Short mmCIF file of C-alpha atoms and ligand atoms in Angstrom, two decimals:
data_model
loop_
_atom_site.label_atom_id
_atom_site.label_comp_id
_atom_site.label_asym_id
_atom_site.label_seq_id
_atom_site.Cartn_x
_atom_site.Cartn_y
_atom_site.Cartn_z
CA MET J 1 -48.46 -29.51 58.33
CA ARG J 2 -46.83 -26.69 56.77
CA SER J 3 -48.69 -23.37 56.66
CA ASP J 4 -49.58 -22.02 53.02
CA VAL J 5 -47.50 -18.89 52.86
CA THR J 6 -49.49 -16.90 51.03
CA GLN J 7 -51.96 -16.66 54.06
CA PHE J 8 -49.17 -14.28 55.97
CA GLU J 9 -48.03 -11.01 55.61
CA LEU J 10 -44.47 -9.72 56.35
CA THR J 11 -43.40 -6.07 56.09
CA ALA J 12 -40.57 -4.39 57.03
CA PRO J 13 -41.40 -1.12 58.24
CA ALA J 14 -38.29 1.48 57.42
CA THR J 15 -38.32 2.76 61.25
CA LEU J 16 -39.24 1.83 64.77
CA THR J 17 -41.57 4.84 64.84
CA GLU J 18 -43.60 3.26 62.15
CA VAL J 19 -43.49 -0.39 63.78
CA LEU J 20 -44.90 0.94 67.01
CA ARG J 21 -47.39 3.23 65.30
CA ARG J 22 -48.41 0.37 63.51
CA LEU J 23 -48.72 -1.56 66.50
CA ALA J 24 -50.61 0.98 68.62
CA ASP J 25 -53.10 1.55 65.56
CA ASN J 26 -54.01 -1.99 65.52
CA PRO J 27 -53.04 -3.78 69.31
CA GLY J 28 -52.98 -7.53 68.80
CA ARG J 29 -53.23 -7.87 65.05
CA HIS J 30 -49.48 -7.86 64.23
CA THR J 31 -46.51 -9.73 65.78
CA VAL J 32 -43.01 -8.56 65.23
CA LEU J 33 -40.52 -11.23 63.67
CA ALA J 34 -37.07 -10.63 64.58
CA GLY J 35 -34.60 -13.37 63.91
CA GLY J 36 -37.15 -16.07 63.16
CA THR J 37 -35.88 -18.78 64.85
CA GLU J 38 -39.39 -19.37 66.74
CA LEU J 39 -41.84 -17.73 64.39
CA MET J 40 -40.31 -19.44 61.54
CA VAL J 41 -40.29 -23.14 63.07
CA ALA J 42 -44.18 -22.23 63.91
CA LEU J 43 -44.89 -21.16 60.42
CA ASN J 44 -43.17 -24.68 59.18
CA THR J 45 -45.23 -26.60 61.56
CA GLY J 46 -48.27 -24.79 60.85
CA ARG J 47 -48.50 -23.41 64.35
CA LEU J 48 -48.73 -19.96 63.68
CA ALA J 49 -51.42 -17.81 65.21
CA THR J 50 -51.48 -14.53 63.87
CA HIS J 51 -51.09 -13.77 60.13
CA SER J 52 -49.55 -10.16 59.87
CA PHE J 53 -46.11 -9.90 61.15
CA LEU J 54 -43.77 -6.77 61.06
CA SER J 55 -40.07 -7.35 60.80
CA ILE J 56 -37.71 -5.71 63.15
CA GLN J 57 -34.65 -7.42 62.00
CA HIS J 58 -33.27 -4.83 60.04
CA LEU J 59 -33.94 -2.14 62.38
CA ARG J 60 -30.09 -0.77 63.45
CA GLU J 61 -31.96 1.26 66.34
CA LEU J 62 -32.38 -1.90 68.04
CA ARG J 63 -28.92 -3.90 67.52
CA PHE J 64 -26.53 -2.75 70.18
CA ILE J 65 -24.29 -3.32 73.08
CA ARG J 66 -23.20 0.01 75.00
CA GLU J 67 -21.65 0.32 78.03
CA THR J 68 -22.07 3.47 80.66
CA PRO J 69 -20.35 3.94 83.57
CA ASP J 70 -22.73 2.05 85.90
CA THR J 71 -24.48 -0.43 82.67
CA ILE J 72 -24.34 -2.57 79.76
CA GLN J 73 -27.27 -1.97 77.74
CA ILE J 74 -27.94 -4.59 75.12
CA GLY J 75 -30.44 -4.03 72.10
CA ALA J 76 -33.15 -6.41 72.23
CA GLY J 77 -31.97 -7.09 68.37
CA ALA J 78 -28.61 -7.59 69.46
CA THR J 79 -28.08 -11.64 67.86
CA PHE J 80 -26.59 -14.43 70.07
CA THR J 81 -23.31 -13.98 67.88
CA ASP J 82 -23.32 -10.18 68.72
CA ILE J 83 -23.46 -11.18 72.46
CA ARG J 84 -20.53 -13.92 72.37
CA GLY J 85 -18.69 -11.36 70.26
CA SER J 86 -18.88 -8.63 72.77
CA LYS J 87 -15.37 -8.40 74.60
CA ILE J 88 -17.49 -6.57 77.45
CA ILE J 89 -20.21 -8.86 77.81
CA CYS J 90 -17.29 -11.69 77.89
CA ALA J 91 -15.58 -10.00 80.86
CA GLU J 92 -18.20 -8.68 82.64
CA LEU J 93 -21.14 -11.00 82.08
CA PRO J 94 -19.51 -14.33 81.45
CA LEU J 95 -22.87 -15.80 81.85
CA LEU J 96 -24.76 -14.46 79.59
CA ALA J 97 -22.21 -14.79 76.71
CA GLN J 98 -22.22 -18.63 78.04
CA SER J 99 -25.68 -19.06 77.99
CA ALA J 100 -25.72 -17.43 74.32
CA SER J 101 -23.13 -19.76 73.25
CA TRP J 102 -25.37 -22.85 74.21
CA THR J 103 -28.58 -21.15 72.05
CA GLY J 104 -28.65 -23.45 69.12
CA SER J 105 -26.24 -23.78 66.59
CA VAL J 106 -24.14 -21.73 64.61
CA ALA J 107 -26.58 -20.88 62.12
CA ASN J 108 -28.84 -20.15 65.00
CA GLN J 109 -26.92 -17.70 66.93
CA ASN J 110 -26.41 -15.59 63.26
CA ARG J 111 -30.03 -14.97 63.59
CA GLY J 112 -31.58 -15.49 67.26
CA THR J 113 -32.10 -12.17 69.23
CA LEU J 114 -31.78 -11.83 73.28
CA GLY J 115 -35.35 -9.95 72.43
CA GLY J 116 -36.60 -13.02 71.02
CA ASN J 117 -35.09 -15.19 73.89
CA ILE J 118 -37.28 -12.94 75.99
CA CYS J 119 -40.33 -12.47 74.69
CA ASN J 120 -41.06 -15.99 73.50
CA ALA J 121 -40.98 -16.54 76.64
CA SER J 122 -40.21 -20.10 77.07
CA PRO J 123 -39.66 -21.61 80.48
CA ALA J 124 -36.59 -23.41 79.25
CA ALA J 125 -34.98 -20.50 77.19
CA ASP J 126 -31.29 -20.36 77.58
CA THR J 127 -30.78 -16.52 78.40
CA PRO J 128 -32.92 -16.23 81.28
CA PRO J 129 -31.39 -17.76 84.22
CA ALA J 130 -28.14 -15.47 83.25
CA LEU J 131 -30.35 -12.57 83.25
CA LEU J 132 -32.26 -13.05 86.41
CA ALA J 133 -29.10 -14.16 88.23
CA TYR J 134 -27.66 -10.63 86.99
CA ASP J 135 -30.85 -8.80 87.95
CA ALA J 136 -31.47 -7.19 84.72
CA ASN J 137 -34.15 -4.40 83.87
CA VAL J 138 -35.91 -4.61 80.83
CA THR J 139 -37.07 -1.45 78.83
CA LEU J 140 -40.61 -1.49 76.95
CA ILE J 141 -41.49 0.99 74.56
CA SER J 142 -44.90 1.84 72.50
CA ALA J 143 -45.74 4.77 70.56
CA ALA J 144 -47.17 6.38 73.68
CA SER J 145 -44.60 5.21 76.51
CA MET J 146 -41.23 3.81 77.61
CA ARG J 147 -41.37 1.97 80.62
CA GLU J 148 -38.65 0.33 82.69
CA LEU J 149 -38.87 -2.51 84.72
CA PRO J 150 -37.20 -5.20 86.57
CA TYR J 151 -37.11 -8.52 84.39
CA ARG J 152 -38.18 -10.28 87.22
CA ASP J 153 -41.39 -8.93 87.07
CA PHE J 154 -41.36 -9.77 83.26
CA HIS J 155 -43.02 -13.07 83.29
CA LEU J 156 -46.03 -13.33 84.52
CA GLY J 157 -46.86 -17.41 83.58
CA TYR J 158 -46.61 -19.59 80.81
CA LYS J 159 -45.83 -17.81 77.93
CA ARG J 160 -47.23 -14.42 79.79
CA THR J 161 -45.48 -11.49 80.23
CA ALA J 162 -45.77 -8.04 81.49
CA MET J 163 -45.71 -6.63 77.95
CA ARG J 164 -48.81 -4.91 76.37
CA SER J 165 -49.89 -5.99 72.65
CA ASP J 166 -48.75 -2.28 71.48
CA GLU J 167 -45.31 -2.81 73.25
CA LEU J 168 -41.91 -3.52 72.29
CA LEU J 169 -38.80 -5.13 74.12
CA HIS J 170 -36.33 -2.25 73.62
CA THR J 171 -33.31 -2.58 75.86
CA ILE J 172 -31.94 -5.27 78.20
CA THR J 173 -29.85 -3.32 81.01
CA LEU J 174 -27.59 -4.89 83.42
CA PRO J 175 -25.68 -3.61 86.48
CA ARG J 176 -21.89 -3.70 86.36
CA ILE J 177 -21.30 -4.48 89.78
CA TYR J 178 -20.15 -8.00 89.53
CA ALA J 179 -16.70 -8.23 88.93
CA GLY J 180 -15.98 -9.28 92.22
CA HIS J 181 -18.90 -12.30 92.49
CA ARG J 182 -18.38 -15.97 91.99
CA GLN J 183 -20.47 -16.72 88.53
CA TYR J 184 -21.85 -20.02 88.10
CA ILE J 185 -23.90 -21.32 84.94
CA ARG J 186 -24.91 -25.12 83.86
CA LYS J 187 -27.06 -26.51 81.17
CA VAL J 188 -28.37 -30.10 81.48
CA GLY J 189 -29.56 -31.63 78.35
CA THR J 190 -28.71 -34.01 75.65
CA ARG J 191 -26.00 -32.28 74.19
CA ASN J 192 -25.01 -28.55 74.22
CA ALA J 193 -25.73 -27.30 71.01
CA GLN J 194 -29.39 -27.45 69.46
CA ALA J 195 -30.66 -29.53 72.82
CA ILE J 196 -33.55 -27.55 74.69
CA SER J 197 -32.23 -27.80 78.77
CA LYS J 198 -33.93 -30.38 80.91
CA VAL J 199 -32.75 -27.97 83.84
CA ALA J 200 -30.08 -24.82 83.84
CA LEU J 201 -28.84 -22.88 87.07
CA ALA J 202 -27.50 -19.50 87.03
CA ALA J 203 -25.91 -17.90 89.90
CA ILE J 204 -24.36 -15.44 91.18
CA ALA J 205 -22.96 -14.74 94.52
CA LEU J 206 -20.63 -11.79 96.75
CA VAL J 207 -18.62 -13.79 99.86
CA GLU J 208 -16.81 -11.56 102.50
CA ALA J 209 -15.01 -13.06 105.22
CA GLY J 210 -16.67 -16.20 104.50
CA ARG J 211 -20.40 -14.67 104.59
CA ILE J 212 -22.43 -14.80 101.73
CA ILE J 213 -23.51 -11.14 101.31
CA ASP J 214 -25.28 -10.69 97.92
CA ILE J 215 -26.64 -13.83 96.29
CA ARG J 216 -29.36 -14.24 93.32
CA VAL J 217 -30.12 -17.65 91.49
CA GLY J 218 -31.93 -18.04 88.26
CA ALA J 219 -33.52 -21.53 86.51
CA ALA J 220 -34.69 -22.87 83.62
CA SER J 221 -37.24 -25.40 83.37
CA LEU J 222 -37.92 -25.48 87.08
CA ALA J 223 -41.73 -23.54 86.80
CA ASP J 224 -43.94 -22.22 83.82
CA ARG J 225 -41.57 -19.30 83.33
CA PRO J 226 -37.89 -18.57 83.74
CA LEU J 227 -37.74 -18.87 87.68
CA ARG J 228 -35.69 -16.54 89.89
CA CYS J 229 -34.97 -18.83 93.18
CA THR J 230 -36.17 -16.43 95.99
CA ALA J 231 -36.78 -18.86 98.45
CA ALA J 232 -33.45 -20.22 98.29
CA GLU J 233 -31.79 -17.12 98.21
CA THR J 234 -33.26 -16.18 101.40
CA VAL J 235 -31.82 -19.33 102.90
CA LEU J 236 -28.39 -18.49 101.68
CA ILE J 237 -28.02 -14.81 102.17
CA GLY J 238 -25.95 -13.76 105.15
CA GLN J 239 -24.87 -17.52 105.93
CA THR J 240 -21.40 -18.54 106.59
CA ILE J 241 -20.05 -20.67 103.61
CA GLY J 242 -17.67 -23.95 104.24
CA GLY J 243 -18.04 -23.93 108.04
CA GLU J 244 -19.46 -26.55 110.45
CA GLY J 245 -23.19 -25.84 109.80
CA MET J 246 -22.33 -26.29 105.90
CA GLU J 247 -24.16 -29.42 105.79
CA ALA J 248 -27.01 -28.41 107.01
CA LEU J 249 -27.33 -25.38 104.97
CA VAL J 250 -26.87 -27.24 101.91
CA ARG J 251 -29.97 -28.83 102.84
CA LYS J 252 -31.68 -26.07 103.68
CA ALA J 253 -30.98 -24.69 100.30
CA ARG J 254 -31.78 -27.89 98.50
CA ALA J 255 -35.42 -27.95 100.44
CA ALA J 256 -35.96 -24.17 99.75
CA LEU J 257 -35.32 -25.06 95.88
CA ALA J 258 -37.85 -28.11 95.91
CA GLY J 259 -40.19 -25.90 97.55
CA GLU J 260 -40.38 -23.05 95.34
CA ALA J 261 -39.87 -25.25 92.04
CA GLU J 262 -42.93 -26.23 90.17
CA PRO J 263 -41.63 -27.89 87.23
CA ILE J 264 -43.42 -30.39 84.56
CA ASP J 265 -43.65 -33.81 83.32
CA ASP J 266 -42.42 -33.67 79.70
CA ILE J 267 -40.35 -35.45 77.03
CA ARG J 268 -37.46 -33.92 78.03
CA SER J 269 -37.95 -35.35 81.22
CA THR J 270 -39.44 -35.36 84.41
CA ALA J 271 -40.58 -33.02 87.26
CA LYS J 272 -39.11 -35.38 89.77
CA TYR J 273 -35.52 -35.39 88.15
CA ARG J 274 -35.80 -31.75 87.42
CA ILE J 275 -36.09 -31.27 90.89
CA ALA J 276 -33.24 -33.52 92.04
CA VAL J 277 -30.92 -31.79 89.23
CA GLY J 278 -32.01 -28.13 89.71
CA ALA J 279 -30.65 -28.57 93.53
CA ASN J 280 -28.12 -30.60 92.37
CA LEU J 281 -26.71 -27.71 90.32
CA LEU J 282 -27.17 -25.44 93.34
CA GLU J 283 -25.23 -27.70 95.71
CA GLU J 284 -22.68 -27.54 93.06
CA PHE J 285 -22.67 -23.63 93.23
CA LEU J 286 -22.41 -23.79 96.82
CA ARG J 287 -19.83 -26.26 97.32
CA SER J 288 -17.86 -23.69 94.84
CA LEU J 289 -18.04 -20.81 96.70
CA MET F 1 -46.59 -10.49 47.61
CA SER F 2 -43.39 -8.31 47.94
CA ASP F 3 -41.01 -7.18 45.49
CA ILE F 4 -37.32 -8.11 46.66
CA ARG F 5 -33.87 -8.16 44.78
CA ILE F 6 -31.15 -10.99 45.69
CA THR F 7 -27.44 -11.13 44.79
CA ILE F 8 -27.49 -15.07 44.25
CA ASN F 9 -24.09 -16.32 43.81
CA GLY F 10 -22.56 -12.87 42.75
CA GLN F 11 -25.78 -12.56 40.44
CA ALA F 12 -28.39 -9.94 41.14
CA ARG F 13 -32.07 -11.09 40.84
CA SER F 14 -35.25 -9.15 41.09
CA LEU F 15 -38.21 -11.48 42.43
CA ASN F 16 -41.87 -10.94 43.28
CA VAL F 17 -42.82 -13.67 45.72
CA PRO F 18 -45.02 -14.42 48.95
CA SER F 19 -43.03 -12.04 51.96
CA MET F 20 -43.15 -15.25 54.02
CA LYS F 21 -41.74 -17.50 51.59
CA ARG F 22 -38.53 -19.29 53.20
CA LEU F 23 -35.67 -18.34 51.36
CA LEU F 24 -35.19 -22.04 50.98
CA ASP F 25 -38.01 -22.00 48.33
CA VAL F 26 -36.73 -19.05 46.49
CA ILE F 27 -33.62 -20.65 46.30
CA ARG F 28 -34.91 -23.92 45.20
CA GLU F 29 -38.25 -22.76 43.12
CA ASP F 30 -37.76 -19.24 42.15
CA LEU F 31 -33.69 -19.50 41.40
CA GLN F 32 -33.84 -23.17 40.58
CA LEU F 33 -30.53 -23.92 42.38
CA THR F 34 -31.57 -27.26 44.01
CA GLY F 35 -28.21 -27.44 45.50
CA THR F 36 -29.82 -26.50 48.69
CA LYS F 37 -31.45 -29.13 50.44
CA GLU F 38 -34.45 -29.35 52.52
CA GLY F 39 -33.82 -31.70 55.75
CA CYS F 40 -35.85 -30.88 59.19
CA GLY F 41 -37.92 -27.57 57.92
CA GLU F 42 -37.39 -26.28 61.33
CA GLY F 43 -33.54 -25.33 61.80
CA GLU F 44 -32.15 -28.64 63.63
CA CYS F 45 -30.37 -30.42 60.38
CA GLY F 46 -28.01 -27.38 58.30
CA ALA F 47 -28.89 -29.24 55.26
CA CYS F 48 -30.50 -25.80 54.24
CA ALA F 49 -27.56 -23.70 55.31
CA VAL F 50 -26.15 -21.19 53.24
CA LEU F 51 -24.16 -17.82 53.60
CA MET F 52 -26.21 -14.49 53.71
CA ASN F 53 -23.81 -11.28 53.61
CA GLY F 54 -21.06 -13.97 54.73
CA GLU F 55 -23.46 -15.15 57.64
CA LEU F 56 -24.36 -18.84 57.85
CA VAL F 57 -28.19 -19.24 58.16
CA ASN F 58 -30.46 -21.73 58.24
CA SER F 59 -32.63 -21.15 54.79
CA CYS F 60 -35.88 -22.68 56.23
CA LEU F 61 -36.25 -19.95 58.67
CA VAL F 62 -35.48 -16.89 56.77
CA PRO F 63 -38.67 -15.11 55.49
CA ALA F 64 -38.10 -14.05 51.68
CA LEU F 65 -38.75 -10.40 52.83
CA GLN F 66 -35.57 -10.79 55.28
CA ALA F 67 -33.02 -11.41 52.41
CA ASN F 68 -34.10 -8.59 50.82
CA GLY F 69 -30.88 -6.54 49.54
CA ALA F 70 -28.87 -9.59 50.67
CA SER F 71 -26.34 -11.39 49.19
CA VAL F 72 -26.72 -15.02 48.94
CA CYS F 73 -24.21 -17.87 48.47
CA THR F 74 -25.26 -21.17 47.75
CA ILE F 75 -23.01 -24.66 47.17
CA GLU F 76 -23.78 -23.31 43.51
CA GLY F 77 -21.61 -20.35 44.27
CA VAL F 78 -18.83 -22.48 45.88
CA ALA F 79 -17.08 -23.49 42.96
CA ILE F 80 -14.31 -21.20 41.02
CA ASP F 81 -14.33 -20.74 37.23
CA GLY F 82 -15.75 -24.20 36.95
CA ARG F 83 -13.22 -26.16 39.63
CA LEU F 84 -14.02 -27.21 42.80
CA HIS F 85 -13.16 -24.97 45.85
CA PRO F 86 -10.62 -26.67 47.93
CA VAL F 87 -13.05 -27.05 50.95
CA GLN F 88 -15.09 -29.26 47.97
CA GLN F 89 -11.85 -30.87 46.97
CA CYS F 90 -11.03 -31.95 50.85
CA PHE F 91 -14.45 -33.57 51.11
CA LEU F 92 -14.02 -35.31 48.02
CA GLU F 93 -10.93 -36.89 48.92
CA ASN F 94 -11.21 -37.66 52.58
CA GLY F 95 -14.88 -39.18 52.70
CA GLY F 96 -16.50 -36.44 53.96
CA ALA F 97 -19.60 -37.08 51.61
CA GLN F 98 -21.52 -40.33 50.91
CA CYS F 99 -25.09 -39.77 50.04
CA GLY F 100 -24.24 -36.11 49.45
CA ILE F 101 -27.72 -34.87 51.41
CA CYS F 102 -26.02 -33.13 54.36
CA THR F 103 -23.15 -31.75 52.21
CA PRO F 104 -23.83 -28.51 50.55
CA GLY F 105 -25.13 -27.36 54.27
CA MET F 106 -21.39 -28.85 55.51
CA ILE F 107 -19.45 -26.84 52.90
CA LEU F 108 -21.00 -23.64 53.65
CA ALA F 109 -20.94 -24.44 57.29
CA THR F 110 -17.07 -24.97 57.05
CA GLN F 111 -16.69 -21.92 54.77
CA HIS F 112 -18.33 -20.09 57.32
CA LEU F 113 -15.97 -21.51 60.02
CA LEU F 114 -12.62 -21.02 58.09
CA ASN F 115 -13.55 -17.56 57.28
CA LYS F 116 -13.63 -16.89 60.93
CA TYR F 117 -11.14 -19.36 62.00
CA PRO F 118 -8.55 -20.04 59.30
CA ARG F 119 -6.92 -22.47 61.52
CA PRO F 120 -9.71 -23.59 64.00
CA THR F 121 -8.98 -26.01 66.92
CA TYR F 122 -10.73 -29.62 66.91
CA GLU F 123 -13.42 -28.27 69.22
CA GLN F 124 -13.90 -24.83 66.99
CA ILE F 125 -14.50 -27.71 64.08
CA GLN F 126 -17.14 -29.16 66.23
CA GLU F 127 -18.71 -26.05 67.14
CA GLY F 128 -18.58 -24.64 63.72
CA LEU F 129 -20.59 -27.97 62.47
CA ALA F 130 -22.46 -28.71 65.40
CA GLY F 131 -25.62 -27.52 63.40
CA ASN F 132 -25.44 -30.04 60.44
CA LEU F 133 -26.47 -33.37 61.01
CA CYS F 134 -24.98 -36.46 58.78
CA ARG F 135 -26.72 -39.46 58.88
CA CYS F 136 -23.98 -41.29 56.56
CA THR F 137 -20.41 -40.56 57.64
CA GLY F 138 -20.27 -40.64 61.65
CA TYR F 139 -18.70 -36.98 61.23
CA MET F 140 -15.11 -38.41 61.90
CA ARG F 141 -14.53 -37.69 57.63
CA ILE F 142 -16.15 -34.73 57.56
CA PHE F 143 -14.10 -33.61 60.34
CA GLU F 144 -10.90 -34.77 58.71
CA SER F 145 -11.97 -33.24 55.87
CA VAL F 146 -12.28 -29.60 57.24
CA CYS F 147 -8.64 -30.30 59.13
CA LYS F 148 -7.28 -30.97 55.62
CA ALA F 149 -9.29 -27.78 54.05
CA ALA F 150 -7.32 -25.92 56.82
CA GLU F 151 -3.91 -27.14 56.39
CA ALA F 152 -4.52 -26.82 52.41
CA ASP F 153 -4.14 -23.24 50.85
CA TYR F 154 -7.57 -22.29 51.77
CA LEU F 155 -8.12 -18.78 50.51
CA PRO F 156 -10.75 -17.16 52.56
CA ASP F 157 -11.83 -14.46 50.28
CA ARG F 158 -13.07 -17.58 47.98
CA GLY F 159 -16.69 -18.51 48.46
CA LYS F 160 -17.93 -15.72 50.42
CA ALA F 161 -21.00 -13.96 49.39
C1 FAD P 301 -32.54 -25.56 65.59
C2 FAD P 301 -32.99 -24.40 67.15
C3 FAD P 301 -32.46 -24.71 68.17
C4 FAD P 301 -32.39 -23.97 69.36
N1 FAD P 301 -32.11 -23.85 70.56
C5 FAD P 301 -32.29 -23.25 71.39
C6 FAD P 301 -31.32 -23.14 72.77
O1 FAD P 301 -30.87 -24.28 72.94
N2 FAD P 301 -31.83 -22.29 74.06
C7 FAD P 301 -32.85 -21.55 73.92
O2 FAD P 301 -32.88 -20.89 74.62
N3 FAD P 301 -33.33 -21.29 72.01
C8 FAD P 301 -33.34 -22.20 71.45
N4 FAD P 301 -33.81 -21.67 70.11
C9 FAD P 301 -34.85 -21.03 70.34
C10 FAD P 301 -34.70 -19.79 69.28
O3 FAD P 301 -33.68 -19.72 68.49
C11 FAD P 301 -34.13 -18.22 70.55
O4 FAD P 301 -35.21 -18.45 71.32
C12 FAD P 301 -34.12 -16.89 70.02
O5 FAD P 301 -33.57 -16.44 70.89
C13 FAD P 301 -35.41 -16.45 69.14
O6 FAD P 301 -35.08 -15.00 68.43
P1 FAD P 301 -35.40 -14.44 67.21
O7 FAD P 301 -35.19 -12.99 66.94
O8 FAD P 301 -35.32 -15.48 66.38
O9 FAD P 301 -37.19 -14.78 67.32
P2 FAD P 301 -38.45 -14.80 66.42
O10 FAD P 301 -38.63 -15.96 66.05
O11 FAD P 301 -38.35 -13.77 65.80
O12 FAD P 301 -39.53 -14.14 67.91
C14 FAD P 301 -39.77 -15.08 68.83
C15 FAD P 301 -40.79 -14.16 69.93
O13 FAD P 301 -40.13 -12.97 70.07
C16 FAD P 301 -41.03 -11.91 69.51
N5 FAD P 301 -40.17 -10.97 69.91
C17 FAD P 301 -38.97 -10.69 69.25
N6 FAD P 301 -38.35 -10.02 69.43
C18 FAD P 301 -39.17 -8.78 70.22
C19 FAD P 301 -39.10 -7.90 70.68
N7 FAD P 301 -37.80 -6.78 70.71
N8 FAD P 301 -40.46 -7.29 71.57
C20 FAD P 301 -41.32 -7.83 71.53
N9 FAD P 301 -41.73 -9.10 70.96
C21 FAD P 301 -40.46 -9.78 70.43
C22 FAD P 301 -41.68 -12.37 68.77
O14 FAD P 301 -42.86 -11.68 68.35
C23 FAD P 301 -42.35 -13.87 69.02
O15 FAD P 301 -43.13 -14.26 69.29
C24 FAD P 301 -33.99 -22.62 69.36
C25 FAD P 301 -33.87 -22.85 67.71
C26 FAD P 301 -34.12 -23.42 66.90
C27 FAD P 301 -34.66 -23.28 65.47
S1 FES P 302 -34.07 -27.77 56.69
FE1 FES P 302 -33.56 -26.08 57.51
S2 FES P 302 -32.57 -26.85 59.17
FE2 FES P 302 -33.07 -28.44 58.26
S1 FES P 303 -23.14 -37.78 53.48
FE1 FES P 303 -25.91 -38.45 53.87
S2 FES P 303 -26.36 -37.57 55.24
FE2 FES P 303 -24.04 -36.72 55.23
#
């Protein structure tokens, strides 16, 4: 049932500093609201846990896409439309641009933010596989401190993250080293727009003289959190692509992925199907190298 | 409760509403503009789509406070001086509307699409309207209406919030 809106309070502090101060003063009391495409659905279906919300959607400090010589930095408040419209992201981080274009409809992309997609921490979210494959870093900020950690250490379990209740996600930083890498992304769902994935896989690899010298694989809906597929990566790194051992390598990589995946049965799909499709996507990527 | 200011279809209004009230309900109840429809209430169907500062948004997912200071265009603001906008005319002439529940959202999604791509490809039309569900038309007539609107002398500056 829909919630009674008068039971909820939303304020829009003028600055990020003010938001952080409010979070620090009363840890756990406030929830930040960015584009609202998760939280407003929860409001409309009566599933909101907290009653006090701080809007961060208007904060210019969080909405940017910048480049340095070595990195691309994206503010947590950048929308999917901002990301798709960024020339540098389309050119250098095509997996991120592609996953942003899959995240709901145009209206959803105009409001939904990258920070919201990450912090909502759904195992099925679309941008995390790309961010894992690109080995992003995330910057968390609180009134007292700022810290940067590898994104692969951010998700701790089902909807559990390394972010403290007085912290906000500020920036997502991606290295600019992928020009020579092969890049792959595929979402399997009932349709591209609006449909939450049954399985999605994003991967990058650098192949030199037929050997894989760098590889990273991220997946959605294969575990209780966005999954970095390190077991499959370990099997593949240093191996020769396309030679006599290719069939054996593909089999080993599929087995490694199946071993590290722990998907669930739900309304969208079954665990068995998810493992099979995840392995098929990985194989498709390997055969494209 | 919050005091908010909204420019609705070109007219400035001040309101005192619960800060988390959905923009959809502000439009329908406080502003008494019932052209904007509610379908799913979950961001899935686009029946409640409006233009906010020129951007297509689903008003069921926008809390009132986040619309403070914004310019909002609803279906009531699309016609020009009491005459149907070319997009509306094309929907009318090409069977793009049947029961009409999806139509306000479809028209505003079309406005947004044509403002961005005055000559959209068929794929761009499909993607631009993918968030708007229709139970009646089977979509083909809607897509045809949009194609016709793009061919007609659609004026991009009209109907913008
Ligand atoms: C119809 C529809 C279709 C959708 N389709 C998809 C899809 O295909 N793929 C997909 O991945 N998602 C999809 N979504 C989900 C949603 O759009 C995304 O997860 C979006 O990125 C959420 O961002 P937001 O800014 O709207 O989040 P909000 O609803 O504002 O917030 C979501 C969560 O993140 C927290 N949060 C937000 N920003 C920060 C920050 N900077 N620091 C700390 N915490 C923060 C909030 O407190 C909240 O817990 C869909 C949603 C709808 C309604
Ligand atoms: S009512 Fe808002 S998207 Fe369906
Ligand atoms: S005309 Fe009836 S839902 Fe589209």
